[in-house]
Amino acid sequence: MRTLSEGASGRIARTVMEAVEGEIAAWKNSPAEANETLHRVDVGDAATQLIARPLLGPGPDLFGAMIWVGRVGDSPRPPRGVLPFTWNSGHRLVELPPQLPDAFTRGSRYDGRRTLTAPEAFRLFEIDNSFDLIRKVLGREPKSFWSGLVKLRRVDASRASMHLAMVSGDASEPELWRGIIHEVSVPSTGTWESLESATLAAIPTLSGDSYFALVDIKKMRLIRWITDPLPDIQWKGMVDDRDTPHPEDVPRIFAVAADLFAGKKDHGGVSGVRLRRFGGGWTVVDGEGALVRSPDGAGPQLGLIQLKIVGETNDPDPVPVTDTGHPGLG
């Protein structure tokens, strides 16, 4: 209502809003049949036209509406790029709709899959204040809301300005977030990559074998790469739900994670961890991690891990592709 009032008088805005609410109510009843609609709104001597477009996400579910309001006879602007999605904080997967707008695929890192792991999503979208977003989505607070600035990473190094808004489910499904990313008309002015993270990102170009990432300690699940990703590794959720480490190495990893999770240690390490490679075989790494402290001490426990490549092995892979991996701590 506030946005509509900025471009129209109060009476027109109220009438337009009533028409929009009527369309949304109809779309909710039959989202699969929702289509663009055109309305003429007459208030006094004013004649206003309204174009309402449904925003359908994965499912299909109704995620929102795109509204254009103008004078009768005006040509509507081309619709801006909008991307509805869901984020499952339990599975750490982003689900995308069947068709993505050109604004999100042209020149981007997107490879066409309907689901993205958390690290892949953070490679596709650069989030302002991403630490706050991570803490929020890893929590289980029903009907929680988050919004902020986003930039779409492109291979040509340009950045498309976007805005992100998302809300978690009710008490029956607080881990399921529904969100929308949309283009904005003015360039974003948020603070983006810090000097510290840019410096960390340069480390592999110097040593060639050290990589840094942010993890959820409770699940020992990768959340975001600080450097470029470790190459050729099949991370959980990319192909199936198997743990990435060899099953003989998983208990050693969670033994260290349990001490961090319980507050017994602030840092720890595991050597000789085998990580499943695409196409078979394992990359062997030494891992070291430390707790990431938040200023207020709230939110899920996060850790910064360093992975250093120390070799490769072709040990047999005893884990069936139907395995769902370690359930995590707690």
GROMACS .gro file of C-alpha atoms in nm:
model
  330
    1MET     CA    1   0.000   0.000   0.000
    2ARG     CA    2   0.282   0.240   0.084
    3THR     CA    3   0.453   0.174  -0.251
    4LEU     CA    4   0.131   0.228  -0.445
    5SER     CA    5   0.065   0.554  -0.258
    6GLU     CA    6   0.399   0.693  -0.371
    7GLY     CA    7   0.284   0.691  -0.735
    8ALA     CA    8  -0.088   0.756  -0.699
    9SER     CA    9  -0.332   0.941  -0.476
   10GLY     CA   10  -0.464   0.773  -0.164
   11ARG     CA   11  -0.808   0.697  -0.310
   12ILE     CA   12  -0.664   0.545  -0.628
   13ALA     CA   13  -0.408   0.348  -0.431
   14ARG     CA   14  -0.677   0.199  -0.206
   15THR     CA   15  -0.892   0.102  -0.504
   16VAL     CA   16  -0.594  -0.051  -0.684
   17MET     CA   17  -0.495  -0.241  -0.372
   18GLU     CA   18  -0.845  -0.388  -0.344
   19ALA     CA   19  -0.816  -0.511  -0.704
   20VAL     CA   20  -0.473  -0.661  -0.633
   21GLU     CA   21  -0.599  -0.838  -0.320
   22GLY     CA   22  -0.889  -0.981  -0.523
   23GLU     CA   23  -0.651  -1.121  -0.782
   24ILE     CA   24  -0.422  -1.272  -0.517
   25ALA     CA   25  -0.719  -1.440  -0.348
   26ALA     CA   26  -0.824  -1.594  -0.681
   27TRP     CA   27  -0.468  -1.706  -0.759
   28LYS     CA   28  -0.434  -1.873  -0.418
   29ASN     CA   29  -0.740  -2.088  -0.491
   30SER     CA   30  -0.599  -2.208  -0.825
   31PRO     CA   31  -0.229  -2.117  -0.855
   32ALA     CA   32  -0.176  -2.351  -1.151
   33GLU     CA   33  -0.434  -2.147  -1.348
   34ALA     CA   34  -0.305  -1.803  -1.246
   35ASN     CA   35  -0.246  -1.568  -1.540
   36GLU     CA   36  -0.164  -1.203  -1.601
   37THR     CA   37  -0.471  -0.979  -1.567
   38LEU     CA   38  -0.554  -0.623  -1.673
   39HIS     CA   39  -0.785  -0.393  -1.473
   40ARG     CA   40  -0.919  -0.043  -1.533
   41VAL     CA   41  -0.972   0.151  -1.209
   42ASP     CA   42  -1.189   0.465  -1.227
   43VAL     CA   43  -1.187   0.701  -0.929
   44GLY     CA   44  -1.349   1.040  -0.994
   45ASP     CA   45  -1.196   1.190  -1.310
   46ALA     CA   46  -0.891   0.966  -1.295
   47ALA     CA   47  -0.857   0.654  -1.510
   48THR     CA   48  -0.585   0.413  -1.403
   49GLN     CA   49  -0.488   0.077  -1.545
   50LEU     CA   50  -0.342  -0.207  -1.345
   51ILE     CA   51  -0.150  -0.511  -1.471
   52ALA     CA   52  -0.106  -0.791  -1.217
   53ARG     CA   53   0.129  -1.082  -1.283
   54PRO     CA   54   0.141  -1.386  -1.051
   55LEU     CA   55   0.481  -1.499  -0.922
   56LEU     CA   56   0.479  -1.878  -0.910
   57GLY     CA   57   0.765  -2.061  -0.742
   58PRO     CA   58   0.861  -2.425  -0.707
   59GLY     CA   59   0.554  -2.639  -0.676
   60PRO     CA   60   0.390  -2.438  -0.829
   61ASP     CA   61   0.308  -2.220  -0.529
   62LEU     CA   62   0.200  -1.856  -0.530
   63PHE     CA   63   0.488  -1.650  -0.392
   64GLY     CA   64   0.364  -1.301  -0.468
   65ALA     CA   65   0.246  -1.062  -0.735
   66MET     CA   66   0.421  -0.820  -0.971
   67ILE     CA   67   0.213  -0.505  -1.016
   68TRP     CA   68   0.233  -0.229  -1.279
   69VAL     CA   69   0.011   0.079  -1.230
   70GLY     CA   70  -0.018   0.365  -1.480
   71ARG     CA   71  -0.253   0.591  -1.670
   72VAL     CA   72  -0.488   0.441  -1.928
   73GLY     CA   73  -0.308   0.449  -2.262
   74ASP     CA   74   0.044   0.430  -2.116
   75SER     CA   75   0.267   0.142  -2.222
   76PRO     CA   76   0.381  -0.072  -1.929
   77ARG     CA   77   0.752  -0.107  -1.863
   78PRO     CA   78   0.909  -0.447  -1.934
   79PRO     CA   79   0.878  -0.664  -1.622
   80ARG     CA   80   1.183  -0.678  -1.400
   81GLY     CA   81   1.360  -1.001  -1.328
   82VAL     CA   82   1.202  -1.184  -1.032
   83LEU     CA   83   1.310  -1.521  -0.893
   84PRO     CA   84   1.089  -1.708  -0.640
   85PHE     CA   85   1.261  -1.994  -0.454
   86THR     CA   86   1.249  -2.211  -0.145
   87TRP     CA   87   1.533  -2.275   0.100
   88ASN     CA   88   1.527  -2.587   0.317
   89SER     CA   89   1.754  -2.523   0.614
   90GLY     CA   90   1.741  -2.891   0.709
   91HIS     CA   91   1.863  -3.022   0.374
   92ARG     CA   92   2.063  -2.705   0.298
   93LEU     CA   93   1.914  -2.690  -0.052
   94VAL     CA   94   1.767  -2.407  -0.260
   95GLU     CA   95   1.487  -2.515  -0.498
   96LEU     CA   96   1.430  -2.302  -0.809
   97PRO     CA   97   1.128  -2.277  -1.042
   98PRO     CA   98   1.133  -2.460  -1.378
   99GLN     CA   99   1.213  -2.146  -1.579
  100LEU     CA  100   1.454  -1.877  -1.463
  101PRO     CA  101   1.434  -1.521  -1.604
  102ASP     CA  102   1.714  -1.415  -1.839
  103ALA     CA  103   1.823  -1.158  -1.581
  104PHE     CA  104   1.939  -1.444  -1.358
  105THR     CA  105   2.094  -1.679  -1.612
  106ARG     CA  106   2.266  -1.453  -1.865
  107GLY     CA  107   2.639  -1.459  -1.795
  108SER     CA  108   2.595  -1.611  -1.450
  109ARG     CA  109   2.742  -1.923  -1.289
  110TYR     CA  110   2.406  -2.104  -1.299
  111ASP     CA  111   2.433  -2.450  -1.459
  112GLY     CA  112   2.064  -2.527  -1.511
  113ARG     CA  113   1.988  -2.752  -1.211
  114ARG     CA  114   1.663  -2.706  -1.015
  115THR     CA  115   1.837  -2.736  -0.678
  116LEU     CA  116   2.150  -2.565  -0.546
  117THR     CA  117   2.350  -2.641  -0.234
  118ALA     CA  118   2.416  -2.355   0.007
  119PRO     CA  119   2.776  -2.301  -0.116
  120GLU     CA  120   2.654  -2.297  -0.477
  121ALA     CA  121   2.385  -2.039  -0.393
  122PHE     CA  122   2.644  -1.814  -0.229
  123ARG     CA  123   2.862  -1.851  -0.540
  124LEU     CA  124   2.569  -1.739  -0.756
  125PHE     CA  125   2.452  -1.455  -0.530
  126GLU     CA  126   2.667  -1.214  -0.333
  127ILE     CA  127   2.472  -1.120  -0.017
  128ASP     CA  128   2.524  -0.801   0.179
  129ASN     CA  129   2.554  -0.899   0.549
  130SER     CA  130   2.560  -1.269   0.461
  131PHE     CA  131   2.670  -1.364   0.814
  132ASP     CA  132   2.339  -1.235   0.952
  133LEU     CA  133   2.147  -1.422   0.681
  134ILE     CA  134   2.327  -1.750   0.758
  135ARG     CA  135   2.254  -1.721   1.131
  136LYS     CA  136   1.888  -1.649   1.055
  137VAL     CA  137   1.819  -1.933   0.812
  138LEU     CA  138   1.999  -2.193   1.024
  139GLY     CA  139   1.767  -2.114   1.313
  140ARG     CA  140   1.422  -2.267   1.353
  141GLU     CA  141   1.214  -1.962   1.446
  142PRO     CA  142   0.866  -1.984   1.283
  143LYS     CA  143   0.754  -1.694   1.065
  144SER     CA  144   1.096  -1.531   1.081
  145PHE     CA  145   1.172  -1.265   0.818
  146TRP     CA  146   1.492  -1.147   0.649
  147SER     CA  147   1.557  -0.898   0.371
  148GLY     CA  148   1.866  -0.736   0.229
  149LEU     CA  149   2.069  -0.638  -0.075
  150VAL     CA  150   2.198  -0.893  -0.324
  151LYS     CA  151   2.427  -0.885  -0.623
  152LEU     CA  152   2.418  -1.153  -0.891
  153ARG     CA  153   2.770  -1.274  -0.966
  154ARG     CA  154   2.850  -1.283  -1.337
  155VAL     CA  155   3.139  -1.438  -1.521
  156ASP     CA  156   3.208  -1.102  -1.687
  157ALA     CA  157   3.270  -0.953  -1.340
  158SER     CA  158   2.966  -0.720  -1.360
  159ARG     CA  159   2.712  -0.717  -1.076
  160ALA     CA  160   2.334  -0.697  -1.120
  161SER     CA  161   2.165  -0.515  -0.830
  162MET     CA  162   1.891  -0.716  -0.657
  163HIS     CA  163   1.686  -0.727  -0.338
  164LEU     CA  164   1.610  -1.042  -0.138
  165ALA     CA  165   1.314  -1.101   0.095
  166MET     CA  166   1.231  -1.434   0.261
  167VAL     CA  167   1.014  -1.573   0.540
  168SER     CA  168   1.025  -1.905   0.724
  169GLY     CA  169   0.728  -2.140   0.762
  170ASP     CA  170   0.497  -2.179   1.059
  171ALA     CA  171   0.561  -2.403   1.360
  172SER     CA  172   0.499  -2.717   1.151
  173GLU     CA  173   0.777  -2.635   0.901
  174PRO     CA  174   1.004  -2.356   1.034
  175GLU     CA  175   1.299  -2.493   0.832
  176LEU     CA  176   1.123  -2.419   0.499
  177TRP     CA  177   1.185  -2.062   0.381
  178ARG     CA  178   1.003  -1.901   0.088
  179GLY     CA  179   1.178  -1.613  -0.079
  180ILE     CA  180   1.188  -1.373  -0.373
  181ILE     CA  181   1.488  -1.205  -0.534
  182HIS     CA  182   1.407  -0.916  -0.768
  183GLU     CA  183   1.588  -0.653  -0.969
  184VAL     CA  184   1.592  -0.299  -0.833
  185SER     CA  185   1.578   0.021  -1.034
  186VAL     CA  186   1.874   0.192  -0.865
  187PRO     CA  187   2.222   0.047  -0.808
  188SER     CA  188   2.275  -0.115  -0.470
  189THR     CA  189   2.499   0.076  -0.232
  190GLY     CA  190   2.561  -0.198   0.024
  191THR     CA  191   2.899  -0.303   0.156
  192TRP     CA  192   3.013  -0.607  -0.033
  193GLU     CA  193   3.327  -0.816  -0.028
  194SER     CA  194   3.553  -0.706   0.255
  195LEU     CA  195   3.928  -0.665   0.231
  196GLU     CA  196   3.966  -0.964   0.463
  197SER     CA  197   3.755  -1.199   0.249
  198ALA     CA  198   3.923  -1.077  -0.070
  199THR     CA  199   4.259  -1.155   0.088
  200LEU     CA  200   4.147  -1.504   0.189
  201ALA     CA  201   4.017  -1.566  -0.163
  202ALA     CA  202   4.368  -1.507  -0.298
  203ILE     CA  203   4.532  -1.775  -0.080
  204PRO     CA  204   4.490  -2.070  -0.321
  205THR     CA  205   4.661  -1.873  -0.598
  206LEU     CA  206   4.968  -1.851  -0.373
  207SER     CA  207   4.984  -2.197  -0.217
  208GLY     CA  208   4.772  -2.396  -0.462
  209ASP     CA  209   4.646  -2.635  -0.194
  210SER     CA  210   4.470  -2.447   0.091
  211TYR     CA  211   4.097  -2.370   0.088
  212PHE     CA  212   3.871  -2.199   0.343
  213ALA     CA  213   3.497  -2.242   0.407
  214LEU     CA  214   3.227  -2.161   0.663
  215VAL     CA  215   3.046  -2.464   0.812
  216ASP     CA  216   2.752  -2.536   1.041
  217ILE     CA  217   2.921  -2.725   1.325
  218LYS     CA  218   2.605  -2.905   1.440
  219LYS     CA  219   2.565  -3.075   1.103
  220MET     CA  220   2.924  -3.033   0.981
  221ARG     CA  221   2.764  -2.906   0.663
  222LEU     CA  222   2.937  -2.668   0.426
  223ILE     CA  223   2.759  -2.328   0.413
  224ARG     CA  224   2.980  -2.091   0.216
  225TRP     CA  225   3.322  -2.091   0.054
  226ILE     CA  226   3.553  -1.809   0.158
  227THR     CA  227   3.808  -1.899  -0.109
  228ASP     CA  228   3.730  -2.064  -0.440
  229PRO     CA  229   3.595  -2.418  -0.379
  230LEU     CA  230   3.811  -2.725  -0.348
  231PRO     CA  231   3.811  -2.860  -0.707
  232ASP     CA  232   3.631  -3.173  -0.834
  233ILE     CA  233   3.469  -3.271  -0.501
  234GLN     CA  234   3.116  -3.417  -0.489
  235TRP     CA  235   2.963  -3.230  -0.194
  236LYS     CA  236   2.650  -3.355  -0.019
  237GLY     CA  237   2.337  -3.247  -0.207
  238MET     CA  238   2.502  -3.189  -0.544
  239VAL     CA  239   2.430  -3.540  -0.680
  240ASP     CA  240   2.288  -3.736  -0.384
  241ASP     CA  241   2.272  -3.714  -0.004
  242ARG     CA  242   2.580  -3.917   0.085
  243ASP     CA  243   2.837  -3.759   0.315
  244THR     CA  244   3.135  -3.630   0.118
  245PRO     CA  245   3.403  -3.778   0.351
  246HIS     CA  246   3.485  -4.149   0.345
  247PRO     CA  247   3.268  -4.337   0.603
  248GLU     CA  248   3.577  -4.434   0.804
  249ASP     CA  249   3.668  -4.064   0.839
  250VAL     CA  250   3.322  -3.934   0.933
  251PRO     CA  251   3.339  -4.044   1.303
  252ARG     CA  252   3.677  -3.872   1.345
  253ILE     CA  253   3.534  -3.548   1.204
  254PHE     CA  254   3.228  -3.553   1.431
  255ALA     CA  255   3.438  -3.635   1.737
  256VAL     CA  256   3.621  -3.303   1.688
  257ALA     CA  257   3.294  -3.125   1.601
  258ALA     CA  258   3.133  -3.253   1.921
  259ASP     CA  259   3.407  -3.094   2.135
  260LEU     CA  260   3.360  -2.763   1.952
  261PHE     CA  261   2.980  -2.787   1.977
  262ALA     CA  262   2.999  -2.858   2.352
  263GLY     CA  263   3.240  -2.569   2.412
  264LYS     CA  264   3.527  -2.793   2.522
  265LYS     CA  265   3.756  -2.650   2.252
  266ASP     CA  266   3.773  -2.342   2.031
  267HIS     CA  267   3.965  -2.515   1.755
  268GLY     CA  268   4.065  -2.863   1.637
  269GLY     CA  269   4.192  -3.062   1.343
  270VAL     CA  270   4.156  -3.393   1.156
  271SER     CA  271   4.425  -3.526   0.923
  272GLY     CA  272   4.402  -3.763   0.629
  273VAL     CA  273   4.034  -3.708   0.546
  274ARG     CA  274   3.924  -3.863   0.216
  275LEU     CA  275   3.670  -3.654   0.017
  276ARG     CA  276   3.466  -3.816  -0.261
  277ARG     CA  277   3.560  -3.697  -0.609
  278PHE     CA  278   3.341  -3.671  -0.916
  279GLY     CA  279   3.410  -3.976  -1.130
  280GLY     CA  280   3.547  -4.190  -0.845
  281GLY     CA  281   3.840  -4.187  -0.605
  282TRP     CA  282   3.915  -3.954  -0.316
  283THR     CA  283   4.107  -3.632  -0.256
  284VAL     CA  284   4.293  -3.652   0.076
  285VAL     CA  285   4.300  -3.337   0.291
  286ASP     CA  286   4.415  -3.225   0.633
  287GLY     CA  287   4.145  -3.016   0.798
  288GLU     CA  288   4.167  -2.756   1.072
  289GLY     CA  289   3.882  -2.551   1.213
  290ALA     CA  290   3.797  -2.283   1.468
  291LEU     CA  291   3.474  -2.140   1.609
  292VAL     CA  292   3.343  -1.819   1.456
  293ARG     CA  293   3.224  -1.601   1.742
  294SER     CA  294   2.929  -1.368   1.691
  295PRO     CA  295   2.928  -1.038   1.885
  296ASP     CA  296   2.614  -1.126   2.086
  297GLY     CA  297   2.688  -1.498   2.122
  298ALA     CA  298   2.350  -1.586   1.968
  299GLY     CA  299   2.259  -1.801   1.672
  300PRO     CA  300   2.389  -2.137   1.546
  301GLN     CA  301   2.753  -2.228   1.598
  302LEU     CA  302   2.959  -2.168   1.288
  303GLY     CA  303   3.315  -2.267   1.218
  304LEU     CA  304   3.588  -2.160   0.978
  305ILE     CA  305   3.772  -2.457   0.833
  306GLN     CA  306   4.092  -2.480   0.634
  307LEU     CA  307   4.137  -2.776   0.400
  308LYS     CA  308   4.485  -2.851   0.270
  309ILE     CA  309   4.527  -3.106  -0.009
  310VAL     CA  310   4.786  -3.369   0.080
  311GLY     CA  311   4.720  -3.641  -0.179
  312GLU     CA  312   4.476  -3.869  -0.361
  313THR     CA  313   4.364  -4.232  -0.329
  314ASN     CA  314   4.150  -4.480  -0.524
  315ASP     CA  315   4.017  -4.664  -0.218
  316PRO     CA  316   3.682  -4.841  -0.283
  317ASP     CA  317   3.363  -4.644  -0.214
  318PRO     CA  318   3.149  -4.862   0.017
  319VAL     CA  319   2.857  -4.617   0.055
  320PRO     CA  320   2.541  -4.680  -0.153
  321VAL     CA  321   2.399  -4.376  -0.333
  322THR     CA  322   2.078  -4.411  -0.127
  323ASP     CA  323   2.264  -4.336   0.198
  324THR     CA  324   2.161  -4.008   0.366
  325GLY     CA  325   2.474  -3.956   0.574
  326HIS     CA  326   2.545  -3.865   0.935
  327PRO     CA  327   2.242  -3.713   1.116
  328GLY     CA  328   2.452  -3.448   1.291
  329LEU     CA  329   2.491  -3.352   1.656
  330GLY     CA  330   2.209  -3.286   1.901
   0.00000   0.00000   0.00000
